[in-house]
XYZ file of C-alpha atoms in Angstrom:
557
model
C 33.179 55.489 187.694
C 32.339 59.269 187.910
C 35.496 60.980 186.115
C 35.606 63.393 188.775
C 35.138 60.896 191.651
C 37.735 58.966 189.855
C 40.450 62.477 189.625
C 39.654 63.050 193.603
C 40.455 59.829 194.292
C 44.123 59.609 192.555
C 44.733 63.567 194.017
C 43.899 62.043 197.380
C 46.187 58.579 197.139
C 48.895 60.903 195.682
C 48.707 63.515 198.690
C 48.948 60.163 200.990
C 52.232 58.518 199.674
C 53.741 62.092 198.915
C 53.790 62.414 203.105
C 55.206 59.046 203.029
C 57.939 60.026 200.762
C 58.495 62.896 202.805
C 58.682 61.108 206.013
C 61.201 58.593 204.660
C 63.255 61.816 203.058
C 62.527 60.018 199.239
C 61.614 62.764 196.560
C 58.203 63.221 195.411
C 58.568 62.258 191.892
C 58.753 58.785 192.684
C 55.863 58.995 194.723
C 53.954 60.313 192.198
C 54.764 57.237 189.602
C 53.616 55.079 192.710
C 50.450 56.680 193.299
C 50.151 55.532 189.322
C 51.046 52.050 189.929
C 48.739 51.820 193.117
C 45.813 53.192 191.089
C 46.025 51.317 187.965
C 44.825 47.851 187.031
C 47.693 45.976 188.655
C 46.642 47.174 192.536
C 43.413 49.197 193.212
C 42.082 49.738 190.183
C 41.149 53.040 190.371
C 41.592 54.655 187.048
C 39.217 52.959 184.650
C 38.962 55.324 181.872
C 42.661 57.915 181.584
C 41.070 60.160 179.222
C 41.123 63.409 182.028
C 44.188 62.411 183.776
C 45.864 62.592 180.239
C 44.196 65.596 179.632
C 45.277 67.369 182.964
C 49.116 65.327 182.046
C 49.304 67.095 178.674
C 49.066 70.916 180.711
C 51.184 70.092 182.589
C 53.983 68.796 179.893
C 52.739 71.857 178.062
C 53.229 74.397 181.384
C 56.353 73.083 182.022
C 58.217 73.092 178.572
C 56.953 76.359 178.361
C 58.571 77.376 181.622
C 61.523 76.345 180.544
C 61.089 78.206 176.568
C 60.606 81.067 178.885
C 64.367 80.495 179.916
C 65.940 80.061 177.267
C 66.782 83.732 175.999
C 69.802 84.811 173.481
C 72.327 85.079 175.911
C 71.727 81.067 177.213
C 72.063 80.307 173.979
C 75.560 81.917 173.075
C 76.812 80.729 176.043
C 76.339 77.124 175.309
C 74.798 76.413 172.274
C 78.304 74.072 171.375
C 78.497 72.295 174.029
C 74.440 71.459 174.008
C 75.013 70.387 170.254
C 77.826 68.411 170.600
C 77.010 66.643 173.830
C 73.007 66.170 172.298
C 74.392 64.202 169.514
C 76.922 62.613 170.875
C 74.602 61.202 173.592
C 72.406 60.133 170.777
C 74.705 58.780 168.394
C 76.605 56.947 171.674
C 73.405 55.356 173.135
C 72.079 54.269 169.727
C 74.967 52.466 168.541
C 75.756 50.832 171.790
C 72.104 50.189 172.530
C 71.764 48.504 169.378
C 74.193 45.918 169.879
C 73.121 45.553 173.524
C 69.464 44.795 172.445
C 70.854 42.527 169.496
C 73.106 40.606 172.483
C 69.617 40.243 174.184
C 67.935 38.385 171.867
C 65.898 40.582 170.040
C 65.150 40.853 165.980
C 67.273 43.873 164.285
C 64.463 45.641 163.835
C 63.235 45.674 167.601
C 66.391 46.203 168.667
C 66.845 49.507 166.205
C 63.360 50.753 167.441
C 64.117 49.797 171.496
C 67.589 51.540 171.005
C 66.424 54.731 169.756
C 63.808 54.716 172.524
C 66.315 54.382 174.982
C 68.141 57.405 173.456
C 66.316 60.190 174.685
C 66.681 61.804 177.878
C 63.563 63.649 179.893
C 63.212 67.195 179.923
C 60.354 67.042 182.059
C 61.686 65.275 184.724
C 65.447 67.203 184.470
C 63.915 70.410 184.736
C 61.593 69.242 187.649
C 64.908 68.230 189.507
C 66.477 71.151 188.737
C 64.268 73.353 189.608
C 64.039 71.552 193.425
C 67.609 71.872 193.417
C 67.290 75.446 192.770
C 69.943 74.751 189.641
C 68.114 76.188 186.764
C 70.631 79.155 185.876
C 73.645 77.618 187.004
C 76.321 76.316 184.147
C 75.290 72.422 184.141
C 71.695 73.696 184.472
C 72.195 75.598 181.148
C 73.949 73.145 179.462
C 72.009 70.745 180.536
C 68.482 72.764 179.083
C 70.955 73.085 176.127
C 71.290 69.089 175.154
C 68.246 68.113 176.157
C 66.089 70.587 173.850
C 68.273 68.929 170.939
C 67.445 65.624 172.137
C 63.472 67.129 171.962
C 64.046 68.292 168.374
C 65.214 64.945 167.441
C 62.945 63.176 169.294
C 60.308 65.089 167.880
C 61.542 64.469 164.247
C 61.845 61.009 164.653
C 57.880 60.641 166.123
C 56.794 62.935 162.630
C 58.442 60.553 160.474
C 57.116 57.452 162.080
C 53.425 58.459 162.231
C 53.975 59.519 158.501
C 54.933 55.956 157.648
C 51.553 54.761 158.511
C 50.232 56.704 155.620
C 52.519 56.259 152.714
C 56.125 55.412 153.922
C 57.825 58.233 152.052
C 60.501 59.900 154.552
C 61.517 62.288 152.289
C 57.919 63.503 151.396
C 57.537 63.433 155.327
C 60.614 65.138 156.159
C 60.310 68.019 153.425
C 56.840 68.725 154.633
C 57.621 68.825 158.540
C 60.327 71.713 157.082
C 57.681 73.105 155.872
C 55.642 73.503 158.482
C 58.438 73.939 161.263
C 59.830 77.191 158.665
C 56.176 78.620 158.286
C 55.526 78.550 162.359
C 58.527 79.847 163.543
C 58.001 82.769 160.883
C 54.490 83.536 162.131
C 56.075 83.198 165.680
C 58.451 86.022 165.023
C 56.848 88.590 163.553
C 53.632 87.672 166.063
C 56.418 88.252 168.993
C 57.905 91.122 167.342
C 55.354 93.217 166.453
C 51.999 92.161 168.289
C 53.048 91.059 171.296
C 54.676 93.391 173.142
C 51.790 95.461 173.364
C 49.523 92.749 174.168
C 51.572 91.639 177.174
C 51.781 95.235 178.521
C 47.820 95.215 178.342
C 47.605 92.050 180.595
C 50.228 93.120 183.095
C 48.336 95.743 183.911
C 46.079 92.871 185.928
C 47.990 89.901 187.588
C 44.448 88.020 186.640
C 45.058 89.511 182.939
C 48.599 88.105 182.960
C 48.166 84.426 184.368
C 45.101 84.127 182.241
C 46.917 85.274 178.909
C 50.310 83.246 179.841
C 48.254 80.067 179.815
C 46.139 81.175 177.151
C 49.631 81.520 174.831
C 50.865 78.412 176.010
C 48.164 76.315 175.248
C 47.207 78.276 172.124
C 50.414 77.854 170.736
C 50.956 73.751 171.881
C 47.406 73.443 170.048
C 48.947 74.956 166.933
C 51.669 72.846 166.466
C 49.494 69.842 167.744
C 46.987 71.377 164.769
C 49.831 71.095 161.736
C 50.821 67.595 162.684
C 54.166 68.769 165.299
C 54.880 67.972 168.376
C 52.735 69.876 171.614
C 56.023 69.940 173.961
C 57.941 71.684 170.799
C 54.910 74.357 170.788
C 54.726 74.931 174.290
C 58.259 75.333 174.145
C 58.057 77.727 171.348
C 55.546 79.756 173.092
C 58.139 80.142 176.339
C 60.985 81.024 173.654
C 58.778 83.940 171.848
C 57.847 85.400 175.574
C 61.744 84.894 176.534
C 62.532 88.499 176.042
C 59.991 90.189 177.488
C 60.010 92.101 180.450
C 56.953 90.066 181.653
C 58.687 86.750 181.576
C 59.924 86.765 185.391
C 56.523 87.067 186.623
C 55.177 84.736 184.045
C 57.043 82.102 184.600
C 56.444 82.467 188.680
C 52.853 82.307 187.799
C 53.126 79.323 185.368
C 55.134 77.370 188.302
C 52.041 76.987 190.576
C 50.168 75.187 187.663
C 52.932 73.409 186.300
C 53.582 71.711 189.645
C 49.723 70.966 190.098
C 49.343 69.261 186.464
C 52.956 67.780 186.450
C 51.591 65.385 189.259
C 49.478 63.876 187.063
C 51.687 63.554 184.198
C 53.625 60.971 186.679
C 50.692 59.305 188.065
C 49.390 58.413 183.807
C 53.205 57.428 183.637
C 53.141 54.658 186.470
C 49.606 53.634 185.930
C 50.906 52.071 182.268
C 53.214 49.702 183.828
C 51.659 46.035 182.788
C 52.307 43.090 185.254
C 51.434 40.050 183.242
C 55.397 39.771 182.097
C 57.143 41.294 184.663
C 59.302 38.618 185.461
C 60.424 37.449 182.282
C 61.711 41.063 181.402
C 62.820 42.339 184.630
C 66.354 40.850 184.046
C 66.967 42.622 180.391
C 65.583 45.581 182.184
C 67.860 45.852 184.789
C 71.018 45.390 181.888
C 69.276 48.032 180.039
C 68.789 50.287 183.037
C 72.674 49.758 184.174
C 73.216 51.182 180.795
C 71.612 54.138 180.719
C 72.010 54.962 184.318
C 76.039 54.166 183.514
C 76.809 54.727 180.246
C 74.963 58.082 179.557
C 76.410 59.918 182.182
C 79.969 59.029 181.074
C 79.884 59.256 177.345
C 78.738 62.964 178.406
C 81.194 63.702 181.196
C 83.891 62.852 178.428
C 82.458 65.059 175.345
C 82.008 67.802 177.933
C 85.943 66.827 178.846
C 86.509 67.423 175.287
C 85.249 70.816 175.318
C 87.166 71.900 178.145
C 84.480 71.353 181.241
C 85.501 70.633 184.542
C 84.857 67.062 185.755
C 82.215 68.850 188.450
C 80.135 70.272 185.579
C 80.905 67.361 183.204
C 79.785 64.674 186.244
C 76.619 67.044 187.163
C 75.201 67.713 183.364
C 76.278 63.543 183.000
C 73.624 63.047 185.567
C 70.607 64.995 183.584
C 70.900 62.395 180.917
C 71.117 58.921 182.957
C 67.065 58.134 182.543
C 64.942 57.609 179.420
C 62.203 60.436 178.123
C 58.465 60.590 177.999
C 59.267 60.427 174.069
C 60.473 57.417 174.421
C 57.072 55.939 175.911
C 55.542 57.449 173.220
C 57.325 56.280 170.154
C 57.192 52.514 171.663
C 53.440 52.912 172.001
C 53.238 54.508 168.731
C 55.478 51.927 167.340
C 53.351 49.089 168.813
C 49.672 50.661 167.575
C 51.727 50.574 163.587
C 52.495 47.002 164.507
C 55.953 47.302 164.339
C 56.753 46.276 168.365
C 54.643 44.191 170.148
C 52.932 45.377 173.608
C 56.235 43.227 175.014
C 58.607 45.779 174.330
C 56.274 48.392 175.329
C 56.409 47.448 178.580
C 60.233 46.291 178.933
C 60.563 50.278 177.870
C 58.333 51.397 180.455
C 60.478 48.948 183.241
C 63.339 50.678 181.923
C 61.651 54.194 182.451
C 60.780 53.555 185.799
C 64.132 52.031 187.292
C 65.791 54.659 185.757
C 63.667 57.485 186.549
C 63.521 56.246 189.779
C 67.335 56.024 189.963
C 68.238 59.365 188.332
C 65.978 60.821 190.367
C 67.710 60.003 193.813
C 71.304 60.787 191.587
C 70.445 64.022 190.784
C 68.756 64.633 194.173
C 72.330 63.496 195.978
C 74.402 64.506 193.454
C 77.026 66.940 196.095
C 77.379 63.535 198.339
C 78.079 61.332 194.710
C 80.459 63.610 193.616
C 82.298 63.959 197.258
C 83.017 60.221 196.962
C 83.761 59.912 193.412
C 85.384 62.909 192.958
C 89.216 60.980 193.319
C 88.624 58.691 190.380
C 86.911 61.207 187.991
C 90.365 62.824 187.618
C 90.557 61.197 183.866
C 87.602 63.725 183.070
C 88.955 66.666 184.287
C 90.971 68.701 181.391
C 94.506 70.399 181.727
C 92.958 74.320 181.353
C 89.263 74.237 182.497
C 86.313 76.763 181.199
C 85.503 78.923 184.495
C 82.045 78.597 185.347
C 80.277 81.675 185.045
C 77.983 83.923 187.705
C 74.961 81.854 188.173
C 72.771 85.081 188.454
C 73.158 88.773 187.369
C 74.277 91.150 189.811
C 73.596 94.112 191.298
C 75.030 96.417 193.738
C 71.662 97.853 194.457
C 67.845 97.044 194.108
C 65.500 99.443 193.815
C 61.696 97.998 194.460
C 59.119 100.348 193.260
C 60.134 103.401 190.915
C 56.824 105.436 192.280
C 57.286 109.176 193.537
C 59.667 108.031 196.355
C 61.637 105.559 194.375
C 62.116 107.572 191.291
C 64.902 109.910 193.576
C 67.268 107.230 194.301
C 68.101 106.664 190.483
C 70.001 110.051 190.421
C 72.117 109.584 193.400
C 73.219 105.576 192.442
C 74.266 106.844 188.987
C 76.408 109.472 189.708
C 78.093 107.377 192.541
C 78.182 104.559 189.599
C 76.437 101.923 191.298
C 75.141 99.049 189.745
C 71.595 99.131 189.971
C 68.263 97.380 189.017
C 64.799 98.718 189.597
C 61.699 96.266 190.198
C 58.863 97.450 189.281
C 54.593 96.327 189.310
C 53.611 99.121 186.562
C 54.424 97.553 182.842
C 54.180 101.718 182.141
C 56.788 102.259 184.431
C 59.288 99.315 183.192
C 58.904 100.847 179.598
C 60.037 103.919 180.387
C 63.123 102.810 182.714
C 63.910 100.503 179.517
C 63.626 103.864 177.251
C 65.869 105.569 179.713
C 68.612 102.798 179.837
C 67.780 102.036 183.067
C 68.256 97.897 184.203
C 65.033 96.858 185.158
C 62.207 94.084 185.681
C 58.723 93.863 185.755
C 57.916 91.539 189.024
C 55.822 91.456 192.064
C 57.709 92.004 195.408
C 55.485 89.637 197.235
C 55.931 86.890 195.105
C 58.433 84.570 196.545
C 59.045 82.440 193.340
C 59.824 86.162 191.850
C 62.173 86.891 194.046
C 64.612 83.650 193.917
C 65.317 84.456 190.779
C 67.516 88.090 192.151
C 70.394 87.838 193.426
C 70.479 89.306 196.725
C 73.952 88.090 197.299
C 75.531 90.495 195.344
C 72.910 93.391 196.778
C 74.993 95.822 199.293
C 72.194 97.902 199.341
C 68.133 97.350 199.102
C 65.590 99.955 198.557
C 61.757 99.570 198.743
C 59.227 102.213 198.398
C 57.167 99.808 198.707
C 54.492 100.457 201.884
C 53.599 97.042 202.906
C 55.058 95.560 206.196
C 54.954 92.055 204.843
C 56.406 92.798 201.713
C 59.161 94.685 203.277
C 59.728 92.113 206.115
C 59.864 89.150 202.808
C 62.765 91.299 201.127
C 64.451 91.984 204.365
C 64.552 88.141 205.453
C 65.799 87.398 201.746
C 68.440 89.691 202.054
C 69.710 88.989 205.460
C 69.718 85.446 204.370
C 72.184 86.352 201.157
C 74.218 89.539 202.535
C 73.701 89.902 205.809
C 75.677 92.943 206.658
C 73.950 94.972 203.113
C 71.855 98.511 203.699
C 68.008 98.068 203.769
C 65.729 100.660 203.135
C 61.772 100.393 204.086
C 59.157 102.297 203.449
C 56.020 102.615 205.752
C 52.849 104.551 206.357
C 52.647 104.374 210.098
C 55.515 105.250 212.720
C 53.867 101.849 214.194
C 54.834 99.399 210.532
C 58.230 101.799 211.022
C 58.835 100.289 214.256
C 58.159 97.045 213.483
C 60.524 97.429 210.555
C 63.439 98.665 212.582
C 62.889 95.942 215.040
C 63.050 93.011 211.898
C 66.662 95.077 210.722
C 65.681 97.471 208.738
C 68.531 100.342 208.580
C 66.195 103.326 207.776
C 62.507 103.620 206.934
C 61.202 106.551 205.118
C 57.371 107.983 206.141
C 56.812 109.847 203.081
C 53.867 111.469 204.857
C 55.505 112.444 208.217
C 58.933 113.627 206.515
C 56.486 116.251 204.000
C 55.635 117.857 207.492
C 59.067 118.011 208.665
C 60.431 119.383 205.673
C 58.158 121.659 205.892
C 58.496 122.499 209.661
C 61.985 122.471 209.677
C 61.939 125.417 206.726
C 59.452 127.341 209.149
C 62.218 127.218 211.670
C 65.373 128.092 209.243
C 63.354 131.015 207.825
C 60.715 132.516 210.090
C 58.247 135.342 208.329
C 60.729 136.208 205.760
C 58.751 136.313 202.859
C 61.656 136.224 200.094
C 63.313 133.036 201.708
C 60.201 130.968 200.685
C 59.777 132.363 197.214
C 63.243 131.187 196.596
C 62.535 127.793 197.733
C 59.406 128.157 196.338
C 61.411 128.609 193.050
C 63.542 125.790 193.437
C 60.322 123.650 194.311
C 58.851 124.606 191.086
C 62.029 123.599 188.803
C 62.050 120.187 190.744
C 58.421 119.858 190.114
C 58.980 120.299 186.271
C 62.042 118.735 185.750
C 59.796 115.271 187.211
C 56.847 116.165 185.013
C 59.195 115.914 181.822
C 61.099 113.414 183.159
């Protein structure tokens, strides 16, 4: 069949059962893995050859891991870099040793059982941040903590994949362990000085276009996944990398808003390749040791990490939220059974008991996670043994701000004055990379972003705002910012601008408290100093004199 007759068909099925699974209220995910199973061999037989679909699968693993790089700045780090460490190996170490003897209580050789264990170890950064990024849960503490674990569960994972395809070629770990060192040290060195020195000017060249900027963020993303796919590492660790490297740059907001429209295209197929593997034939015979399997990682892993994160001082709300990210099994895991099965060392059996196991528990962490608040409601009485004696407060989910200034133009530029010397916390958005780097000169808090983008703008926090400001002339971008705030803050100060007393009316009528008409108020400046000072010659020189120090005090501004 026609590859791209073949694509438009699987896009089509998947748009059908994704309204199913919106009519019935299900999520999407698991639509997507049964738009897989529907057009694989087992049903319709649709996808013959997977070669694009894994293609158009491995952007979207790379868009989204570098999404998430793109989050993970300094500050993330600090703020739980312990907990992410402890509860990553402990959720390793926890699953592999109890996995192991499950697997040996199955039946299986010591061998399969070490391989299926470690398989079952990892946890799914794709899907996690997928969930948590429906939920809207990204920044919040579990979010971070969870982001935290699960890129040390990546690293791992990643290690362990190196070190089994190096087997196939002479079986020396430490040879194999000594040069992935190597080449992890030498990247991550051309990484910094390449994000130090060169790419800070490169990214304010493309943000001078938003065509410039989407077409360089995927152009680093990829770039970079194919460079670490190039040396022999992993492509999620080098899309990841790439996010990390762009993670403080001004840019990064509007990146990642752009990167979210492509993830969420390409991540759909990424599930549909996932499903599609699932082979029949034995179904029946390993359904049952799935189903132990799956209890134990939908079970187990959540509460060996509610009770490290008890450990640490977590409440047993964050502890039983983050305990959720972990109870399914990776795409890692897939791939180091089918890489384990291709070096002979696990038969196609176990590939497919592991990809039982990835579905039930995909599918069930997925509806978990999706109703965690009602879970935790009814569990919260007998989760009391997690919770510890002097809890870590969870912190402010976003930055905030008592004002927002959109647009630091000739308008905006006059309300910086007046917020500082009332010390009021302020941040200015701005479209003009020119303009952010001189705000960031001037120790002003700022961020590059587009007004009218709506993924953009849920990552403010207009709850804290008391007062909005937009010099922005465009109705519908002013209307956008107006619903958003009266949504957060209701009874906050909104400021509009508009070119027309006709947008100005239309503004006042949506809520806005005052618009300013830079054109009409010139003119009534202007009038209004005709009518304070007549023909008097010497009262216009001397506010033609204080015109003329304003004017130079903006040029050398």
């Amino acid at each position: 069949m026609n590859p791209f007759f073949e694509l438009s068909l699987v896009l089509a099925l998947a748009t059908v059962v994704a309204v199913v699974m919106q009519r019935l209220r299900l999520p999407l995910l698991l639509g997507h893995i049964l738009t897989g199973i529907l057009a694989g061999p087992a049903v319709l037989q649709i996808l013959h050859g997977q070669e694009v679909l894994s293609v158009f699968s491995q952007l979207g693993i790379t868009a989204l891991l570098f999404v998430v790089g793109l989050s993970l700045n300094p500050t993330i780090i600090r703020e739980v870099g312990k907990v992410a460490l402890f509860t990553g190996i402990g959720q390793i170490l926890f699953t592999t040793v109890v996995g192991f003897g499950l697997t040996l209580g199955l039946g299986y050789p010591w061998l399969t059982s070490l391989f299926l264990a470690v398989a079952l170890t990892f946890s799914s950064t794709i899907i996690i941040m997928k969930l948590l990024s429906d939920r809207g849960e990204e920044h919040s503490l579990y979010g971070k903590i969870s982001m935290g674990f699960l890129l040390v569960q990546d690293l791992v994972a990643t290690i362990i994949l190196i070190l089994v395809s190096s087997l196939s070629k002479d079986g020396n770990l430490g040879q194999a362990l000594l040069l992935t060192a190597a080449k992890t040290f030498g990247l991550v060195l051309l990484l910094s000085l390449i994000g130090r020195y060169l790419l800070p000017r490169l990214s304010r060249m493309f943000a001078q276009s938003q065509e410039l900027l989407l077409l360089f963020s995927v152009g680093w993303g990829v770039g970079m996944a194919a460079l670490f796919s190039a040396v022999g590492l992993s492509v999620e660790i080098g899309a990841l990398a790439a996010g990390v490297v762009l993670a403080s740059s001004p840019y990064r907001f509007e990146v990642a808003a752009k990167m979210k429209l492509l993830r969420d295209f390409f991540i759909v197929l990424f599930f549909v390749l996932l499903g599609s593997h699932l082979a029949w034939d034995s179904i029946a015979e390993l359904m049952p040791h799935a189903i132990i399997l799956s209890l134990f990682i939908l079970i187990g892993n959540p509460l060996i990490v509610m009770a490290i994160m008890r450990a640490l001082r977590y409440s047993k709300k964050t502890g039983f939220y983050a305990g959720l990210t972990v109870a399914q099994i990776s795409e890692f895991s897939l791939i180091l059974m089918m890489l384990l099965a291709q070096k002979g060392y696990v038969d196609q059996r176990i590939v497919s008991l592991a990809t039982i196991v990835g579905i039930i528990t995909i599918a069930g962490s997925t509806i978990m996670i999706l109703r965690a608040d009602t879970l935790y409601s009814w569990l919260a009485p007998y989760l009391n043994i997690f919770e510890p004696r002097v809890p870590i407060k969870s912190r402010t989910k976003k930055e905030a701000h008592e004002a927002s200034v959109f647009g630091c133009n000739r308008v905006g530029v006059e309300f910086i004055a007046p917020l500082q010397q009332k010390k009021i916390k302020h941040l200015v958005i701005d479209f003009d990379p020119s303009v952010i780097e001189r705000l960031k000169q001037q120790g002003i808090a700022c961020r590059y972003g587009d007004a009218h983008d709506k993924d953009f703008l849920d990552e403010l926090n207009f709850a804290s705002c008391k007062i909005l400001i937009s010099t922005i002339p465009d109705p519908e971008t002013n209307i956008l910012l107006l619903q958003k705030l009266q949504k957060q803050s209701p009874e906050s100060i909104m400021i509009a601008s508009a070119n027309t007393p006709e947008q100005a009316e239309r503004l006042y009528e949506s809520g806005a408290s005052y618009v300013i008409l830079p054109h009409f108020l010139g003119g009534n400046h202007t009038a209004m100093l005709l009518q304070n000072f007549g023909l008097r010659k010497a009262k216009f020189h001397a506010e033609r004199a204080h015109h003329l120090k304003y004017l130079q005090n903006r040029l050398h501004a």
